[in-house]
Amino acid sequence: MPQVLTDASGNAQRDRQSPSKPVDNIIQLQSVSKTYRNGSQALIDVNLEVKRGDFLFVTGPSGSGKSTFLKLLYGEECASQGEVKVDNDFPAKLRGDRLSLLRRRIGIVFQDYKLIPRRTVTENVSFVLWAQGYTRKEINRRLPAALKMVGLQHKAECFPEELSGGEQQRVSIARAIVGTPPLLLADEPTGNLDPDNSWQVIKILKKLNQIGITVIVTTHDESLIRLSNHPVVQIRNGRLSSVNY
Amino acid sequence: MFRFLTKLDYLLRETLLGLRRGGWMNWAAISTVTVLLFLFGTGLQASWQLEGLLNQVGSQLEVSAYLETGVDGAMLKPVIERFPEAEVVKSISKEEAWASLVKDLGISDLKDASRQLEGNPLVDELKVRAKSSASVPILAKKLKNLQGVEDVQYVDEAVKRIAQLDRGLNWLSLMITGLLTVTTIAVISTTIRLIVMARRREIEVMQLVGATSSWIYFPFILQGIVFGVVGATIAWGLIQAVGQFLQNLLAQQPEFVQFLAAEGSLRPINSIALPLILLGFGGSVGLLGSLLAVRRFATR
């Protein structure tokens, strides 16, 4: 279960951690604020702990800071204040190859899928493994399993343009999990999908969570959140608080 | 070893993919390298040939001193050997010279020829090799002033002209090569940069999935090297073709021109060195161009 310690307004809302058990947080944010160069404040004094194996929804209106929150986790942005810890590493302090090694432990799914147009489904997914230096044998072993997980074995040789939006997003999920990362970040994965495809994507993410992957999903689709019955935190005007649906 | 092969598999595939996607941009880069290396190679080859001609004629460092009748070359030899400008002194007796001349003239009977001319008409000769081409005139003057020396001969003007031509050609090819090298590096760098830009989406995804910078950009560097190597190969082929054409042309020229061409032909070592130098130069230019292109992206 995620643990929202406090936000700037002092909302201490969720603390289900047993005090006697050693804490195994995969994500830890302490007093994190992010102000962009143009002066806009994306996050203000955010505190959050996410344990290994948790499934957490991050909700909030557009421009509230959800994407910034994820970018801090995979090292695309650095916090202006406070400390971000991911899988025992501090992304803000990592550069070059060390940041790359951390990113290999994080799967990322984007709203716009970020698939490579001129590569087939197989190539798009295996591309991650090639990029991480896996052998051809290992790639051939992992690829069918990843495609099966998202139900796209039969589309392996299709190009992205030949797939529906939902299928493209499932390819993107396959790509994110083929390297078996312990943490999966999904940035508005259902943002461009109809309700059926959205629910299918959420079901896949739930399945991944059941096999032990920590999943963090940002979304502003409240109906999905209600259906999936997982903890939710909300970012509004850069401040984080937990929400009960 | 296995890991290395895996890497090689990936790198070659990505490099080939990049080349396939590059399309006409590849040819822009390759043709620039070809022009650069063709001119550079031609200049280098011409310079080698001129140097070869100088060495052959040169004998250009050699001064021939013809002695007065009755003066023995062996006696003067130790005196000349003490000259600071002289490196080697070789004495050719009039008998040796006469035998050689008679042979050159195609006369079979040496005694008969001598009898007809009432004895050997030649004199003793000393061939003196100077330490440097600059000291040749000084040496010649000293020899001329030496008692017992009738006449002194050395190849002066022609050698000077060829040497001047060689120097001029070297400077010209250095300037053209320098200018074209900068242009080629700029063209390769721009080409690679355009290819990187065209693939920025893939690169962005690669960065997000944890590919290291060297892993992402090494195929682009290989691509630059391929431009250089392919350009060098084409340039070498062109140089060979032009050489062949000139040889055919020379076959129809007067004998003296043919003689000069034969004297200045490339030594076997140079024939091997030329393609290697072109490949090395082409590869280096490609490497430098692509390094400059990816440096900006990789250090972001």
Coordinates of C-alpha atoms in Angstrom, one line a residue:
Chain A
M1 CA 0.0 0.0 0.0
P2 CA 1.3 3.5 -0.8
Q3 CA 2.0 5.7 2.1
V4 CA 1.2 9.4 1.7
L5 CA 3.1 10.9 4.6
T6 CA 2.1 14.5 4.4
D7 CA 1.5 17.1 1.8
A8 CA 2.1 20.7 2.1
S9 CA -1.3 21.3 3.6
G10 CA -0.4 18.8 6.3
N11 CA -2.7 16.1 5.2
A12 CA -1.3 13.0 6.8
Q13 CA -3.7 10.4 5.4
R14 CA -2.3 7.0 4.8
D15 CA 0.0 5.0 7.0
R16 CA -0.6 1.3 6.9
Q17 CA 3.1 0.4 7.4
S18 CA 3.7 -1.9 10.3
P19 CA 6.3 -0.2 12.5
S20 CA 8.0 -3.5 13.3
K21 CA 8.6 -4.6 9.7
P22 CA 11.6 -3.3 7.8
V23 CA 10.4 -0.8 5.2
D24 CA 11.0 -2.0 1.5
N25 CA 9.9 1.1 -0.4
I26 CA 10.6 1.1 -4.1
I27 CA 9.7 4.8 -4.3
Q28 CA 10.3 7.4 -1.7
L29 CA 9.7 11.2 -2.1
Q30 CA 10.7 13.5 0.7
S31 CA 9.6 17.2 0.6
V32 CA 9.8 17.2 -3.1
S33 CA 9.1 20.5 -5.0
K34 CA 9.6 21.1 -8.7
T35 CA 9.7 24.6 -10.2
Y36 CA 10.4 24.9 -13.9
R37 CA 12.7 27.6 -15.3
N38 CA 9.7 29.6 -16.4
G39 CA 8.6 29.9 -12.8
S40 CA 5.7 27.5 -13.0
Q41 CA 5.4 25.3 -9.9
A42 CA 4.6 21.7 -10.9
L43 CA 5.0 20.0 -7.5
I44 CA 5.0 21.5 -4.0
D45 CA 6.4 19.7 -1.0
V46 CA 5.3 16.2 -2.0
N47 CA 5.9 13.3 0.3
L48 CA 5.2 9.7 -0.8
E49 CA 6.2 6.2 -0.1
V50 CA 5.3 3.3 -2.4
K51 CA 6.1 -0.3 -1.3
R52 CA 7.3 -3.0 -3.7
G53 CA 4.3 -4.8 -5.3
D54 CA 1.9 -1.8 -4.8
F55 CA -0.5 -0.6 -7.5
L56 CA -1.1 3.1 -7.2
F57 CA -3.3 5.5 -9.3
V58 CA -2.2 9.1 -9.5
T59 CA -5.0 11.3 -10.6
G60 CA -5.6 15.0 -11.1
P61 CA -6.6 17.4 -13.8
S62 CA -4.4 18.2 -16.8
G63 CA -1.4 20.3 -16.0
S64 CA -1.6 19.4 -12.3
G65 CA 1.9 17.9 -12.2
K66 CA 1.2 14.1 -12.8
S67 CA 3.7 13.8 -15.7
T68 CA 6.3 15.8 -13.8
F69 CA 5.9 13.4 -10.9
L70 CA 6.7 10.5 -13.2
K71 CA 9.5 12.3 -14.9
L72 CA 11.2 12.8 -11.5
L73 CA 11.0 9.0 -11.0
Y74 CA 12.7 8.1 -14.2
G75 CA 15.2 10.9 -14.1
E76 CA 13.9 13.0 -17.0
E77 CA 13.6 15.9 -14.6
C78 CA 15.3 16.8 -11.3
A79 CA 13.5 18.0 -8.2
S80 CA 14.2 21.6 -7.3
Q81 CA 13.9 20.7 -3.6
G82 CA 13.7 17.5 -1.6
E83 CA 14.8 13.9 -2.4
V84 CA 13.5 11.3 -4.8
K85 CA 14.6 7.7 -4.3
V86 CA 13.7 4.9 -6.7
D87 CA 14.7 1.3 -6.2
N88 CA 17.5 2.4 -3.8
D89 CA 18.9 5.0 -6.2
F90 CA 18.6 8.7 -6.5
P91 CA 17.7 9.5 -10.1
A92 CA 18.6 13.2 -9.7
K93 CA 22.1 12.3 -8.8
L94 CA 22.6 9.9 -11.7
R95 CA 24.1 10.8 -15.0
G96 CA 25.0 9.0 -18.2
D97 CA 25.3 5.2 -17.9
R98 CA 24.3 5.0 -14.3
L99 CA 21.0 6.7 -15.1
S100 CA 20.6 4.3 -18.0
L101 CA 21.1 1.3 -15.7
L102 CA 18.3 2.7 -13.4
R103 CA 16.0 3.1 -16.3
R104 CA 16.5 -0.6 -17.2
R105 CA 14.7 -1.3 -13.9
I106 CA 11.7 0.9 -14.8
G107 CA 9.2 0.2 -17.6
I108 CA 7.5 3.3 -19.0
V109 CA 4.2 3.4 -20.9
F110 CA 3.2 6.7 -22.6
Q111 CA -0.2 8.1 -23.6
D112 CA 1.1 8.6 -27.2
Y113 CA 2.7 5.0 -27.1
K114 CA 6.0 6.3 -28.5
L115 CA 6.3 3.3 -30.9
I116 CA 8.8 3.5 -33.7
P117 CA 6.7 3.8 -37.0
R118 CA 9.0 1.9 -39.3
R119 CA 9.5 -1.1 -37.1
T120 CA 7.2 -4.1 -36.6
V121 CA 5.6 -5.0 -33.2
T122 CA 8.4 -7.6 -32.8
E123 CA 11.1 -5.1 -33.6
N124 CA 9.5 -2.4 -31.4
V125 CA 9.5 -4.7 -28.4
S126 CA 12.8 -6.5 -29.0
F127 CA 14.4 -3.2 -29.6
V128 CA 14.5 -2.6 -25.8
L129 CA 16.3 -5.8 -25.3
W130 CA 18.8 -5.1 -28.0
A131 CA 19.3 -1.6 -26.6
Q132 CA 20.1 -3.2 -23.2
G133 CA 22.6 -5.6 -24.7
Y134 CA 20.6 -8.9 -24.5
T135 CA 21.6 -11.8 -26.6
R136 CA 19.5 -12.9 -29.6
K137 CA 18.7 -16.2 -27.8
E138 CA 17.4 -14.4 -24.7
I139 CA 15.4 -11.9 -26.9
N140 CA 13.8 -14.9 -28.7
R141 CA 12.9 -16.4 -25.3
R142 CA 11.4 -13.2 -23.8
L143 CA 9.6 -11.8 -26.8
P144 CA 6.7 -14.4 -27.2
A145 CA 6.0 -14.2 -23.4
A146 CA 5.7 -10.4 -23.5
L147 CA 3.5 -10.4 -26.6
K148 CA 1.3 -13.2 -25.0
M149 CA 0.9 -11.2 -21.9
V150 CA -0.7 -8.3 -23.9
G151 CA -2.5 -10.7 -26.3
L152 CA -0.7 -9.6 -29.4
Q153 CA 1.1 -12.8 -30.6
H154 CA -0.9 -12.7 -33.8
K155 CA 0.1 -9.1 -34.6
A156 CA 3.9 -9.7 -34.1
E157 CA 4.8 -8.8 -37.7
C158 CA 2.4 -5.8 -38.0
F159 CA 3.6 -2.2 -38.2
P160 CA 2.1 0.3 -35.7
E161 CA 0.0 2.0 -38.3
E162 CA -1.8 -1.3 -38.9
L163 CA -2.9 -1.5 -35.3
S164 CA -5.7 0.2 -33.4
G165 CA -5.0 2.6 -30.6
G166 CA -5.6 0.0 -28.0
E167 CA -3.3 -2.5 -29.7
Q168 CA -0.6 0.1 -30.0
Q169 CA -0.9 0.8 -26.3
R170 CA -0.6 -2.9 -25.6
V171 CA 2.6 -3.0 -27.7
S172 CA 3.9 -0.2 -25.6
I173 CA 3.1 -2.2 -22.5
A174 CA 4.8 -5.2 -23.9
R175 CA 7.9 -3.1 -24.6
A176 CA 7.8 -1.7 -21.1
I177 CA 7.7 -5.1 -19.4
V178 CA 9.8 -7.3 -21.7
G179 CA 12.9 -6.4 -19.7
T180 CA 11.1 -7.6 -16.5
P181 CA 11.5 -4.3 -14.6
P182 CA 10.3 -4.3 -11.0
L183 CA 8.6 -0.9 -11.5
L184 CA 6.1 0.1 -14.2
L185 CA 5.2 3.7 -14.7
A186 CA 2.2 4.4 -17.0
D187 CA 1.6 8.1 -18.0
E188 CA -2.1 8.4 -19.0
P189 CA -2.0 5.0 -20.7
T190 CA -5.8 5.2 -21.4
G191 CA -5.8 8.8 -22.4
N192 CA -6.4 8.1 -26.1
L193 CA -8.5 5.0 -25.8
D194 CA -12.2 4.2 -25.7
P195 CA -13.6 2.7 -22.5
D196 CA -13.3 -1.0 -23.6
N197 CA -9.7 -0.7 -24.7
S198 CA -9.0 1.4 -21.5
W199 CA -10.3 -1.3 -19.3
Q200 CA -8.3 -4.0 -21.2
V201 CA -5.2 -2.0 -20.6
I202 CA -6.0 -1.6 -16.9
K203 CA -6.6 -5.4 -16.7
I204 CA -3.2 -6.1 -18.2
L205 CA -1.6 -3.7 -15.7
K206 CA -3.4 -5.4 -12.8
K207 CA -2.2 -8.8 -14.1
L208 CA 1.4 -7.4 -14.1
N209 CA 0.9 -6.2 -10.6
Q210 CA -0.2 -9.6 -9.6
I211 CA 3.1 -11.1 -10.7
G212 CA 4.9 -8.7 -8.5
I213 CA 5.6 -5.6 -10.6
T214 CA 5.0 -2.3 -8.8
V215 CA 2.6 -0.3 -11.0
I216 CA 2.0 3.5 -10.9
V217 CA -0.6 4.8 -13.3
T218 CA -1.5 8.4 -13.9
T219 CA -5.0 9.0 -15.2
H220 CA -7.8 11.5 -15.0
D221 CA -10.4 8.8 -15.8
E222 CA -12.3 8.4 -12.5
S223 CA -14.5 5.6 -13.7
L224 CA -11.5 3.4 -14.3
I225 CA -10.2 4.2 -10.9
R226 CA -13.5 3.2 -9.3
L227 CA -13.6 0.0 -11.3
S228 CA -10.1 -1.1 -10.4
N229 CA -10.3 -0.8 -6.7
H230 CA -6.7 0.3 -6.0
P231 CA -5.3 3.1 -3.8
V232 CA -5.4 6.6 -5.4
V233 CA -3.4 9.8 -4.7
Q234 CA -4.4 13.0 -6.2
I235 CA -2.2 15.9 -7.5
R236 CA -4.0 19.2 -7.6
N237 CA -2.1 22.4 -8.2
G238 CA 1.2 20.6 -7.5
R239 CA 0.1 19.3 -4.1
L240 CA -0.4 15.6 -3.3
S241 CA -3.1 14.0 -1.2
S242 CA -4.7 10.6 -1.0
V243 CA -8.3 10.0 -2.1
N244 CA -10.9 7.5 -1.2
Y245 CA -13.3 6.3 -4.0
Chain B
M1 CA 33.5 -13.3 -26.7
F2 CA 29.8 -14.2 -27.0
R3 CA 28.8 -10.8 -25.5
F4 CA 31.1 -9.1 -28.0
L5 CA 29.4 -11.0 -30.9
T6 CA 26.0 -10.0 -29.6
K7 CA 27.2 -6.4 -29.6
L8 CA 28.6 -6.7 -33.1
D9 CA 25.4 -8.2 -34.3
Y10 CA 23.4 -5.3 -33.0
L11 CA 25.9 -2.6 -34.1
L12 CA 26.2 -3.9 -37.6
R13 CA 22.4 -4.2 -37.9
E14 CA 21.8 -0.7 -36.6
T15 CA 24.6 0.7 -38.9
L16 CA 23.1 -1.0 -42.0
L17 CA 19.6 0.2 -41.0
G18 CA 21.0 3.7 -40.7
L19 CA 22.7 3.5 -44.1
R20 CA 19.5 2.2 -45.7
R21 CA 17.5 5.0 -44.2
G22 CA 20.1 7.6 -45.1
G23 CA 19.3 7.4 -48.8
W24 CA 20.7 10.2 -50.9
M25 CA 22.3 11.7 -47.9
N26 CA 24.8 8.8 -47.8
W27 CA 25.8 9.6 -51.3
A28 CA 26.3 13.3 -50.5
A29 CA 28.8 12.3 -47.8
I30 CA 30.4 9.5 -49.8
S31 CA 30.9 11.6 -52.9
T32 CA 32.6 14.4 -50.9
V33 CA 35.0 11.9 -49.4
T34 CA 35.6 10.4 -52.9
V35 CA 36.5 13.8 -54.3
L36 CA 38.8 14.6 -51.4
L37 CA 40.6 11.3 -51.5
F38 CA 40.8 11.2 -55.3
L39 CA 42.6 14.6 -55.3
F40 CA 44.7 13.7 -52.2
G41 CA 45.6 10.3 -53.7
T42 CA 46.4 11.7 -57.1
G43 CA 48.6 14.4 -55.5
L44 CA 50.4 11.8 -53.3
Q45 CA 50.9 9.5 -56.2
A46 CA 52.3 12.3 -58.4
S47 CA 54.6 13.4 -55.6
W48 CA 55.9 9.8 -55.2
Q49 CA 56.4 9.5 -58.9
L50 CA 58.4 12.8 -59.1
E51 CA 60.5 11.7 -56.1
G52 CA 61.1 8.4 -57.9
L53 CA 62.1 10.3 -61.0
L54 CA 64.5 12.5 -58.9
N55 CA 66.0 9.4 -57.3
Q56 CA 66.5 7.7 -60.6
V57 CA 67.9 10.7 -62.4
G58 CA 69.8 11.4 -59.4
S59 CA 72.1 10.3 -59.7
Q60 CA 71.1 13.9 -59.1
L61 CA 73.5 13.8 -56.2
E62 CA 76.3 12.4 -58.4
V63 CA 79.0 14.5 -60.0
S64 CA 81.1 12.9 -62.7
A65 CA 84.7 14.1 -62.9
Y66 CA 86.6 13.2 -66.1
L67 CA 90.4 13.2 -65.5
E68 CA 93.1 14.4 -67.8
T69 CA 94.7 11.9 -70.0
G70 CA 97.3 9.9 -68.0
V71 CA 95.9 10.8 -64.6
D72 CA 95.1 7.8 -62.5
G73 CA 91.6 7.9 -60.8
A74 CA 92.8 5.7 -57.9
M75 CA 95.3 8.4 -56.9
L76 CA 92.8 11.2 -56.7
K77 CA 90.1 9.2 -55.0
P78 CA 91.5 9.6 -51.4
V79 CA 91.9 13.3 -51.9
I80 CA 88.2 13.7 -52.9
E81 CA 87.0 11.4 -50.1
R82 CA 88.3 14.0 -47.7
F83 CA 85.9 16.7 -49.1
P84 CA 83.2 17.4 -46.6
E85 CA 80.6 17.4 -49.4
A86 CA 81.5 14.0 -50.7
E87 CA 79.8 10.9 -49.5
V88 CA 81.0 8.1 -51.8
V89 CA 83.7 8.2 -54.4
K90 CA 83.8 5.5 -57.1
S91 CA 86.6 5.3 -59.5
I92 CA 85.9 4.0 -63.0
S93 CA 89.1 3.3 -65.0
K94 CA 89.2 4.1 -68.7
E95 CA 89.4 0.4 -69.4
E96 CA 86.1 -0.3 -67.6
A97 CA 84.5 2.7 -69.3
W98 CA 85.7 1.6 -72.7
A99 CA 84.5 -2.0 -72.2
S100 CA 81.1 -0.7 -71.1
L101 CA 80.8 1.7 -74.0
V102 CA 81.8 -0.9 -76.6
K103 CA 79.2 -3.2 -75.1
D104 CA 76.6 -0.5 -75.2
L105 CA 77.5 0.1 -78.9
G106 CA 77.0 -3.5 -79.6
I107 CA 80.5 -4.1 -80.9
S108 CA 81.6 -7.7 -80.1
D109 CA 85.3 -7.4 -80.6
L110 CA 86.9 -5.1 -78.0
K111 CA 90.4 -5.4 -79.3
D112 CA 89.4 -4.8 -82.8
A113 CA 87.6 -1.6 -81.8
S114 CA 90.6 -0.4 -79.8
R115 CA 92.9 -1.1 -82.7
Q116 CA 90.7 0.8 -85.1
L117 CA 90.8 3.9 -82.9
E118 CA 94.4 3.5 -82.1
G119 CA 93.9 2.7 -78.5
N120 CA 91.4 3.5 -75.8
P121 CA 90.2 7.1 -76.4
L122 CA 88.6 7.5 -73.0
V123 CA 89.9 8.8 -69.7
D124 CA 89.6 7.7 -66.1
E125 CA 86.4 8.9 -64.4
L126 CA 85.5 9.5 -60.8
K127 CA 81.8 9.3 -59.8
V128 CA 81.3 11.3 -56.6
R129 CA 78.1 11.2 -54.7
A130 CA 77.3 14.4 -52.7
K131 CA 75.9 14.3 -49.2
S132 CA 72.9 16.6 -50.2
S133 CA 71.6 18.2 -53.4
A134 CA 72.5 21.6 -52.0
S135 CA 76.2 20.7 -51.9
V136 CA 76.3 19.4 -55.4
P137 CA 77.3 22.7 -57.1
I138 CA 80.0 23.3 -54.4
L139 CA 81.4 19.8 -54.9
A140 CA 81.4 20.3 -58.6
K141 CA 83.3 23.5 -58.3
K142 CA 85.9 22.0 -56.0
L143 CA 86.4 19.0 -58.3
K144 CA 86.7 21.3 -61.3
N145 CA 89.5 23.2 -59.5
L146 CA 91.3 20.0 -58.6
Q147 CA 94.5 19.4 -60.5
G148 CA 94.2 16.5 -63.0
V149 CA 90.5 17.0 -63.5
E150 CA 89.6 17.8 -67.1
D151 CA 85.9 18.3 -66.9
V152 CA 83.0 18.0 -64.4
Q153 CA 79.4 17.1 -65.2
Y154 CA 76.3 16.8 -63.2
V155 CA 72.6 17.0 -63.8
D156 CA 71.7 20.3 -62.4
E157 CA 68.9 22.3 -64.0
A158 CA 66.5 19.4 -64.7
V159 CA 66.8 18.1 -61.2
K160 CA 66.3 21.6 -59.8
R161 CA 63.1 22.0 -61.9
I162 CA 61.8 18.6 -60.9
A163 CA 62.5 19.3 -57.2
Q164 CA 60.7 22.7 -57.5
L165 CA 57.8 21.0 -59.2
D166 CA 57.7 18.4 -56.5
R167 CA 57.7 21.1 -53.8
G168 CA 55.1 23.1 -55.5
L169 CA 52.9 20.1 -56.0
N170 CA 53.3 19.1 -52.4
W171 CA 52.2 22.6 -51.2
L172 CA 49.3 22.6 -53.6
S173 CA 48.0 19.2 -52.6
L174 CA 48.5 20.1 -49.0
M175 CA 46.3 23.2 -49.4
I176 CA 43.6 21.4 -51.4
T177 CA 43.6 18.5 -49.0
G178 CA 43.4 20.7 -46.0
L179 CA 40.5 22.7 -47.5
L180 CA 38.7 19.6 -48.7
T181 CA 39.2 17.8 -45.4
V182 CA 37.4 20.5 -43.5
T183 CA 34.6 20.5 -46.1
T184 CA 34.3 16.7 -45.9
I185 CA 34.2 16.6 -42.2
A186 CA 31.5 19.3 -42.3
V187 CA 29.4 17.3 -44.9
I188 CA 29.8 14.0 -43.0
S189 CA 28.9 15.7 -39.7
T190 CA 25.8 17.4 -41.2
T191 CA 24.7 14.1 -42.8
I192 CA 25.1 12.2 -39.6
R193 CA 23.3 14.9 -37.7
L194 CA 20.4 14.8 -40.1
I195 CA 20.2 11.1 -39.8
V196 CA 20.3 11.4 -36.0
M197 CA 17.5 14.0 -36.2
A198 CA 15.4 11.8 -38.4
R199 CA 15.7 9.0 -35.8
R200 CA 15.3 11.2 -32.7
R201 CA 12.1 9.4 -31.8
E202 CA 13.9 6.0 -31.7
I203 CA 16.8 7.6 -29.8
E204 CA 14.4 9.1 -27.2
V205 CA 12.8 5.7 -26.7
M206 CA 16.2 4.1 -26.4
Q207 CA 17.2 6.6 -23.8
L208 CA 14.0 5.9 -21.8
V209 CA 14.5 2.2 -21.9
G210 CA 18.0 2.5 -20.5
A211 CA 20.3 2.2 -23.5
T212 CA 23.7 3.9 -22.8
S213 CA 24.9 6.8 -24.9
S214 CA 27.7 4.8 -26.4
W215 CA 25.2 2.0 -27.4
I216 CA 22.9 4.5 -29.0
Y217 CA 25.5 6.6 -30.9
F218 CA 28.1 4.0 -31.8
P219 CA 26.2 2.9 -34.9
F220 CA 26.2 6.5 -36.1
I221 CA 30.0 6.7 -35.6
L222 CA 30.3 3.4 -37.6
Q223 CA 28.2 4.9 -40.3
G224 CA 30.6 7.9 -40.6
I225 CA 33.5 5.4 -40.8
V226 CA 31.6 3.5 -43.6
F227 CA 31.3 6.8 -45.5
G228 CA 35.0 7.3 -45.3
V229 CA 35.9 3.8 -46.2
V230 CA 33.5 3.5 -49.2
G231 CA 34.7 7.0 -50.4
A232 CA 38.3 5.8 -50.2
T233 CA 37.6 2.6 -52.1
I234 CA 35.8 4.5 -54.9
A235 CA 38.6 7.1 -55.0
W236 CA 41.3 4.4 -55.2
G237 CA 39.3 2.8 -58.1
L238 CA 39.2 6.1 -59.9
I239 CA 42.9 6.7 -59.4
Q240 CA 43.6 3.2 -60.8
A241 CA 41.3 3.9 -63.8
V242 CA 42.9 7.2 -64.5
G243 CA 46.4 5.6 -64.1
Q244 CA 45.4 2.9 -66.6
F245 CA 44.1 5.5 -69.0
L246 CA 47.3 7.5 -68.8
Q247 CA 49.4 4.4 -69.4
N248 CA 47.5 3.7 -72.5
L249 CA 48.0 7.2 -73.6
L250 CA 51.7 7.1 -72.9
A251 CA 52.2 4.0 -75.0
Q252 CA 51.5 6.2 -78.0
Q253 CA 54.0 8.9 -76.9
P254 CA 57.7 9.4 -78.0
E255 CA 60.2 7.2 -76.4
F256 CA 61.7 9.9 -74.2
V257 CA 58.3 10.5 -72.5
Q258 CA 57.9 6.8 -72.1
F259 CA 61.3 6.7 -70.5
L260 CA 60.4 9.5 -68.0
A261 CA 57.2 7.7 -67.2
A262 CA 58.9 4.4 -66.6
E263 CA 61.5 6.1 -64.3
G264 CA 58.8 7.7 -62.3
S265 CA 56.5 4.7 -62.0
L266 CA 55.4 3.7 -58.5
R267 CA 57.5 1.4 -56.4
P268 CA 55.6 -1.8 -55.3
I269 CA 55.6 -0.6 -51.6
N270 CA 53.8 2.6 -52.7
S271 CA 51.3 0.7 -54.7
I272 CA 50.3 -1.1 -51.5
A273 CA 50.6 2.0 -49.3
L274 CA 48.3 4.2 -51.4
P275 CA 45.1 2.2 -50.8
L276 CA 46.0 1.8 -47.2
I277 CA 46.7 5.5 -46.7
L278 CA 43.4 6.3 -48.5
L279 CA 41.4 3.9 -46.3
G280 CA 43.1 5.3 -43.2
F281 CA 42.5 8.9 -44.2
G282 CA 38.9 8.2 -45.3
G283 CA 38.1 6.3 -42.1
S284 CA 39.6 9.0 -39.9
V285 CA 37.7 11.8 -41.7
G286 CA 34.5 9.7 -41.3
L287 CA 35.2 9.1 -37.7
L288 CA 35.9 12.7 -37.0
G289 CA 32.8 13.9 -38.8
S290 CA 30.5 11.5 -37.0
L291 CA 32.1 12.2 -33.6
L292 CA 31.5 15.9 -34.1
A293 CA 27.9 15.1 -35.1
V294 CA 27.0 12.9 -32.1
R295 CA 29.0 14.8 -29.5
R296 CA 26.3 17.4 -29.2
F297 CA 23.5 14.9 -28.7
A298 CA 25.5 12.5 -26.5
T299 CA 26.6 15.1 -24.1
R300 CA 23.2 16.6 -23.5

